């Protein structure tokens, strides 16, 4: 069982500025993962990415990347699709040299297309990116199609698992448990989600976790401190099954909720070992 827990972006309590200070703070706290946050733009050069990878390797911190939000592989505008692919490939280049394992990507919006039409477009978009990755000699980093919260977004668990199968593992599921919870009207069966991932042949899970806000009778994709969905049932599944997993915290409390999740996992491990 290998469990990596860390923050999306830099921890709030980092001393000093820049990503190096953030990595060192995570290490001080005993956390061991960082999702490099390119959601609002790619801010690291290739050389800076390489230096980041060296330091992360030295500190034992596992890296992943969040791609820019402004990606839509199902757009009716061909230029939007071209730019989306370019942004993903910029993340791929940096991810490879920093030894990141996976890039979390918000793949597309359905728009006016049927879900099957959207799937065909998204698959074709990823296929062309994978072809380019092969020609670039990419060995390590993989694409991660994220499960999404809103019903107008591509990214059900079925869809991302289908991509994983159809593209021979080059596009992995990036499991956002809170998004699945919101999309299913405040319900999630962690055991079922994990069963489906393992049955698809996934040996390592990349995941996001956060609490969500409630609006009326529904949960919406507004991040809150961990509360709903509950983390404890997921922690129990992780420990029982001895999963290999990275959990990236997207809560506004970042490292505080990371430490809370780590403590819950340690408590569950101790409890099960005593049974």
Short mmCIF file of C-alpha atoms in Angstrom, two decimals:
data_model
loop_
_atom_site.label_atom_id
_atom_site.label_comp_id
_atom_site.label_asym_id
_atom_site.label_seq_id
_atom_site.Cartn_x
_atom_site.Cartn_y
_atom_site.Cartn_z
CA UNK A 1 0.00 0.00 0.00
CA UNK A 2 1.41 3.34 -1.10
CA UNK A 3 -0.57 6.44 -0.12
CA UNK A 4 0.49 9.91 -1.23
CA UNK A 5 -1.37 12.93 0.14
CA UNK A 6 -0.80 16.55 -0.85
CA UNK A 7 -2.18 19.83 -2.07
CA UNK A 8 -3.39 21.24 -5.36
CA UNK A 9 -1.03 24.18 -5.69
CA UNK A 10 1.22 25.57 -3.01
CA UNK A 11 0.42 25.14 0.69
CA UNK A 12 -0.81 28.32 2.35
CA UNK A 13 1.75 28.07 5.17
CA UNK A 14 4.82 27.93 2.90
CA UNK A 15 7.64 30.15 4.13
CA UNK A 16 8.84 32.29 1.26
CA UNK A 17 7.67 32.51 -2.31
CA UNK A 18 7.69 30.10 -5.19
CA UNK A 19 7.14 26.44 -5.76
CA UNK A 20 10.41 25.38 -4.10
CA UNK A 21 9.24 26.88 -0.80
CA UNK A 22 5.94 25.06 -1.23
CA UNK A 23 7.65 21.70 -1.75
CA UNK A 24 9.84 22.19 1.30
CA UNK A 25 6.82 23.08 3.43
CA UNK A 26 4.98 19.93 2.33
CA UNK A 27 8.05 17.90 3.28
CA UNK A 28 8.19 19.59 6.72
CA UNK A 29 4.55 18.65 7.30
CA UNK A 30 5.14 15.03 6.34
CA UNK A 31 3.05 15.32 3.17
CA UNK A 32 4.30 13.66 0.03
CA UNK A 33 2.35 14.84 -3.03
CA UNK A 34 1.85 18.06 -4.98
CA UNK A 35 -0.40 18.77 -7.93
CA UNK A 36 1.30 21.57 -9.86
CA UNK A 37 -1.53 23.98 -10.55
CA UNK A 38 -1.54 25.18 -14.15
CA UNK A 39 -5.33 25.64 -14.03
CA UNK A 40 -5.05 29.39 -14.68
CA UNK A 41 -2.00 29.23 -16.93
CA UNK A 42 1.30 27.44 -17.43
CA UNK A 43 3.79 29.45 -15.39
CA UNK A 44 6.89 27.22 -15.32
CA UNK A 45 9.53 27.06 -18.03
CA UNK A 46 11.02 23.74 -19.08
CA UNK A 47 14.14 24.40 -17.01
CA UNK A 48 12.11 25.39 -13.95
CA UNK A 49 10.05 22.22 -14.39
CA UNK A 50 13.22 20.13 -14.54
CA UNK A 51 14.56 21.77 -11.36
CA UNK A 52 11.22 21.17 -9.63
CA UNK A 53 11.38 17.49 -10.52
CA UNK A 54 14.88 17.15 -9.10
CA UNK A 55 13.83 18.71 -5.79
CA UNK A 56 10.64 16.63 -5.60
CA UNK A 57 12.67 13.46 -6.17
CA UNK A 58 15.09 14.53 -3.43
CA UNK A 59 12.24 15.17 -0.97
CA UNK A 60 10.22 12.08 -1.91
CA UNK A 61 7.25 14.08 -3.17
CA UNK A 62 5.10 12.65 -5.97
CA UNK A 63 4.08 15.21 -8.60
CA UNK A 64 1.06 15.52 -10.84
CA UNK A 65 -0.26 18.48 -12.87
CA UNK A 66 -3.61 20.18 -13.29
CA UNK A 67 -3.99 21.37 -16.89
CA UNK A 68 -5.54 24.78 -17.71
CA UNK A 69 -9.29 25.02 -17.25
CA UNK A 70 -9.80 26.54 -20.69
CA UNK A 71 -9.75 23.25 -22.59
CA UNK A 72 -12.59 21.87 -24.69
CA UNK A 73 -11.91 18.95 -27.01
CA UNK A 74 -15.57 18.99 -28.09
CA UNK A 75 -15.81 22.63 -29.17
CA UNK A 76 -17.59 23.61 -32.38
CA UNK A 77 -14.65 25.98 -32.99
CA UNK A 78 -11.66 24.14 -34.48
CA UNK A 79 -9.31 26.82 -33.15
CA UNK A 80 -10.46 26.12 -29.58
CA UNK A 81 -9.69 22.43 -30.09
CA UNK A 82 -6.27 23.23 -31.56
CA UNK A 83 -5.39 25.49 -28.63
CA UNK A 84 -6.70 22.90 -26.16
CA UNK A 85 -4.39 20.26 -27.61
CA UNK A 86 -1.48 22.70 -27.55
CA UNK A 87 -2.04 23.50 -23.86
CA UNK A 88 -2.23 19.82 -22.98
CA UNK A 89 1.02 19.14 -24.85
CA UNK A 90 2.72 22.03 -23.03
CA UNK A 91 1.73 20.30 -19.78
CA UNK A 92 3.01 16.99 -21.14
CA UNK A 93 6.44 18.46 -21.93
CA UNK A 94 6.77 19.91 -18.44
CA UNK A 95 5.29 16.86 -16.76
CA UNK A 96 7.81 14.57 -18.41
CA UNK A 97 10.87 16.53 -17.26
CA UNK A 98 9.53 17.05 -13.71
CA UNK A 99 8.66 13.32 -13.44
CA UNK A 100 4.95 14.00 -12.87
CA UNK A 101 2.85 10.88 -13.25
CA UNK A 102 -0.49 12.21 -14.52
CA UNK A 103 -2.09 15.41 -15.85
CA UNK A 104 -5.63 16.14 -14.62
CA UNK A 105 -7.70 17.47 -17.54
CA UNK A 106 -11.22 18.87 -17.77
CA UNK A 107 -11.79 17.32 -21.19
CA UNK A 108 -14.85 18.98 -22.72
CA UNK A 109 -18.41 20.25 -22.63
CA UNK A 110 -21.08 18.31 -24.50
CA UNK A 111 -22.55 21.44 -26.07
CA UNK A 112 -25.23 20.54 -28.60
CA UNK A 113 -23.78 17.10 -29.29
CA UNK A 114 -25.12 13.81 -28.04
CA UNK A 115 -22.99 12.05 -25.46
CA UNK A 116 -21.89 9.49 -28.04
CA UNK A 117 -20.92 12.22 -30.52
CA UNK A 118 -19.04 14.02 -27.77
CA UNK A 119 -17.22 10.83 -26.80
CA UNK A 120 -16.10 10.29 -30.39
CA UNK A 121 -14.72 13.84 -30.57
CA UNK A 122 -12.96 13.66 -27.22
CA UNK A 123 -11.45 10.30 -28.07
CA UNK A 124 -10.22 11.62 -31.43
CA UNK A 125 -8.70 14.64 -29.69
CA UNK A 126 -6.87 12.51 -27.17
CA UNK A 127 -5.74 10.09 -29.89
CA UNK A 128 -4.01 12.91 -31.77
CA UNK A 129 -2.36 14.09 -28.53
CA UNK A 130 -1.17 10.56 -27.76
CA UNK A 131 0.25 10.27 -31.29
CA UNK A 132 2.21 13.46 -30.65
CA UNK A 133 3.37 12.16 -27.26
CA UNK A 134 4.71 9.04 -28.94
CA UNK A 135 6.58 11.11 -31.52
CA UNK A 136 8.02 13.23 -28.67
CA UNK A 137 9.35 10.09 -26.98
CA UNK A 138 7.24 10.55 -23.84
CA UNK A 139 7.92 7.68 -21.44
CA UNK A 140 6.56 8.62 -18.03
CA UNK A 141 3.71 11.12 -17.81
CA UNK A 142 0.16 10.15 -18.78
CA UNK A 143 -3.04 12.09 -19.46
CA UNK A 144 -5.78 12.03 -16.83
CA UNK A 145 -9.41 12.55 -17.89
CA UNK A 146 -11.07 13.94 -14.77
CA UNK A 147 -14.52 12.90 -13.57
CA UNK A 148 -16.64 16.04 -13.63
CA UNK A 149 -19.41 17.44 -11.43
CA UNK A 150 -21.70 19.20 -13.90
CA UNK A 151 -23.99 17.29 -16.21
CA UNK A 152 -23.10 19.50 -19.18
CA UNK A 153 -19.47 18.40 -18.87
CA UNK A 154 -17.86 15.33 -20.40
CA UNK A 155 -16.52 13.17 -17.61
CA UNK A 156 -18.73 10.50 -16.12
CA UNK A 157 -16.92 7.55 -14.58
CA UNK A 158 -18.17 5.43 -17.51
CA UNK A 159 -16.66 7.86 -20.03
CA UNK A 160 -13.23 8.11 -18.45
CA UNK A 161 -13.00 4.34 -17.99
CA UNK A 162 -13.94 3.90 -21.64
CA UNK A 163 -11.13 6.25 -22.68
CA UNK A 164 -8.70 4.28 -20.53
CA UNK A 165 -9.64 1.07 -22.33
CA UNK A 166 -9.85 2.53 -25.84
CA UNK A 167 -6.53 4.40 -25.63
CA UNK A 168 -4.54 1.59 -24.01
CA UNK A 169 -3.82 3.38 -20.74
CA UNK A 170 -2.43 6.61 -22.22
CA UNK A 171 -5.51 8.43 -20.86
CA UNK A 172 -6.12 7.41 -17.26
CA UNK A 173 -9.15 8.11 -15.07
CA UNK A 174 -8.45 11.04 -12.72
CA UNK A 175 -11.04 10.41 -10.04
CA UNK A 176 -12.56 13.45 -8.37
CA UNK A 177 -14.69 11.88 -5.65
CA UNK A 178 -16.47 15.15 -4.82
CA UNK A 179 -17.39 15.63 -8.49
CA UNK A 180 -18.92 12.15 -8.63
CA UNK A 181 -20.81 12.93 -5.40
CA UNK A 182 -22.20 16.19 -6.83
CA UNK A 183 -23.12 14.70 -10.21
CA UNK A 184 -25.05 11.92 -8.44
CA UNK A 185 -27.08 14.37 -6.33
CA UNK A 186 -25.13 13.88 -3.11
CA UNK A 187 -24.58 10.14 -3.35
CA UNK A 188 -21.40 8.13 -3.80
CA UNK A 189 -20.63 4.45 -3.32
CA UNK A 190 -16.87 4.42 -2.80
CA UNK A 191 -16.67 0.64 -2.92
CA UNK A 192 -18.40 0.56 -6.31
CA UNK A 193 -16.18 3.30 -7.76
CA UNK A 194 -13.03 1.50 -6.62
CA UNK A 195 -14.32 -1.87 -7.82
CA UNK A 196 -14.83 -0.42 -11.28
CA UNK A 197 -11.36 1.13 -11.36
CA UNK A 198 -9.69 -2.09 -10.29
CA UNK A 199 -11.78 -4.21 -12.65
CA UNK A 200 -10.63 -1.95 -15.51
CA UNK A 201 -7.05 -2.91 -14.66
CA UNK A 202 -5.98 0.28 -12.90
CA UNK A 203 -3.10 -0.47 -10.54
CA UNK A 204 -2.63 3.08 -9.25
CA UNK A 205 -5.34 5.68 -8.57
CA UNK A 206 -4.97 9.45 -8.94
CA UNK A 207 -7.70 11.30 -7.06
CA UNK A 208 -8.98 14.66 -5.87
CA UNK A 209 -10.89 15.18 -2.64
CA UNK A 210 -12.66 18.18 -1.12
CA UNK A 211 -15.85 19.14 0.66
CA UNK A 212 -18.61 20.80 -1.36
CA UNK A 213 -21.13 23.57 -0.83
CA UNK A 214 -24.84 22.87 -0.83
CA UNK A 215 -27.31 24.96 -2.80
CA UNK A 216 -30.90 24.10 -2.03
CA UNK A 217 -31.28 20.35 -2.38
CA UNK A 218 -28.12 19.85 -4.43
CA UNK A 219 -24.38 19.90 -3.88
CA UNK A 220 -22.51 22.21 -6.23
CA UNK A 221 -18.90 22.35 -7.37
CA UNK A 222 -17.84 25.00 -4.86
CA UNK A 223 -15.02 23.78 -2.64
CA UNK A 224 -15.47 23.72 1.13
CA UNK A 225 -13.51 22.17 4.02
CA UNK A 226 -13.91 18.41 4.19
CA UNK A 227 -17.34 17.41 5.47
CA UNK A 228 -19.65 16.33 2.66
CA UNK A 229 -18.84 14.03 1.02
CA UNK A 230 -17.41 12.24 4.03
CA UNK A 231 -13.80 11.09 3.82
CA UNK A 232 -13.93 8.32 6.44
CA UNK A 233 -15.77 5.73 4.28
CA UNK A 234 -13.25 6.29 1.47
CA UNK A 235 -10.34 5.97 3.91
CA UNK A 236 -11.74 2.65 5.11
CA UNK A 237 -11.89 1.32 1.53
CA UNK A 238 -8.32 2.49 0.85
CA UNK A 239 -6.92 0.80 3.95
CA UNK A 240 -8.98 -2.40 3.65
CA UNK A 241 -7.90 -2.90 0.04
CA UNK A 242 -4.34 -1.64 0.59
CA UNK A 243 -4.66 0.65 -2.41
CA UNK A 244 -1.87 2.52 -4.13
CA UNK A 245 -3.26 6.04 -4.46
CA UNK A 246 -2.46 9.74 -4.62
CA UNK A 247 -5.08 11.97 -2.97
CA UNK A 248 -4.84 15.66 -3.84
CA UNK A 249 -6.72 17.95 -1.47
CA UNK A 250 -8.66 20.80 -3.11
CA UNK A 251 -10.26 22.06 0.10
CA UNK A 252 -9.79 25.76 0.95
CA UNK A 253 -7.88 24.55 4.03
CA UNK A 254 -5.39 22.69 1.81
CA UNK A 255 -2.63 21.35 4.06
CA UNK A 256 -4.82 21.37 7.19
CA UNK A 257 -7.31 19.05 5.53
CA UNK A 258 -4.42 17.02 4.08
CA UNK A 259 -3.19 16.40 7.61
CA UNK A 260 -6.71 15.54 8.72
CA UNK A 261 -7.01 12.97 5.91
CA UNK A 262 -3.61 11.53 6.76
CA UNK A 263 -4.58 11.19 10.42
CA UNK A 264 -7.84 9.45 9.51
CA UNK A 265 -5.97 6.99 7.28
CA UNK A 266 -3.39 6.30 9.99
CA UNK A 267 -6.16 5.71 12.55
CA UNK A 268 -7.99 3.34 10.19
CA UNK A 269 -4.76 1.42 9.55
CA UNK A 270 -4.15 1.06 13.26
CA UNK A 271 -7.73 -0.03 13.95
CA UNK A 272 -7.69 -2.68 11.23
CA UNK A 273 -4.31 -4.01 12.34
CA UNK A 274 -5.76 -4.61 15.81
CA UNK A 275 -8.73 -6.61 14.52
#
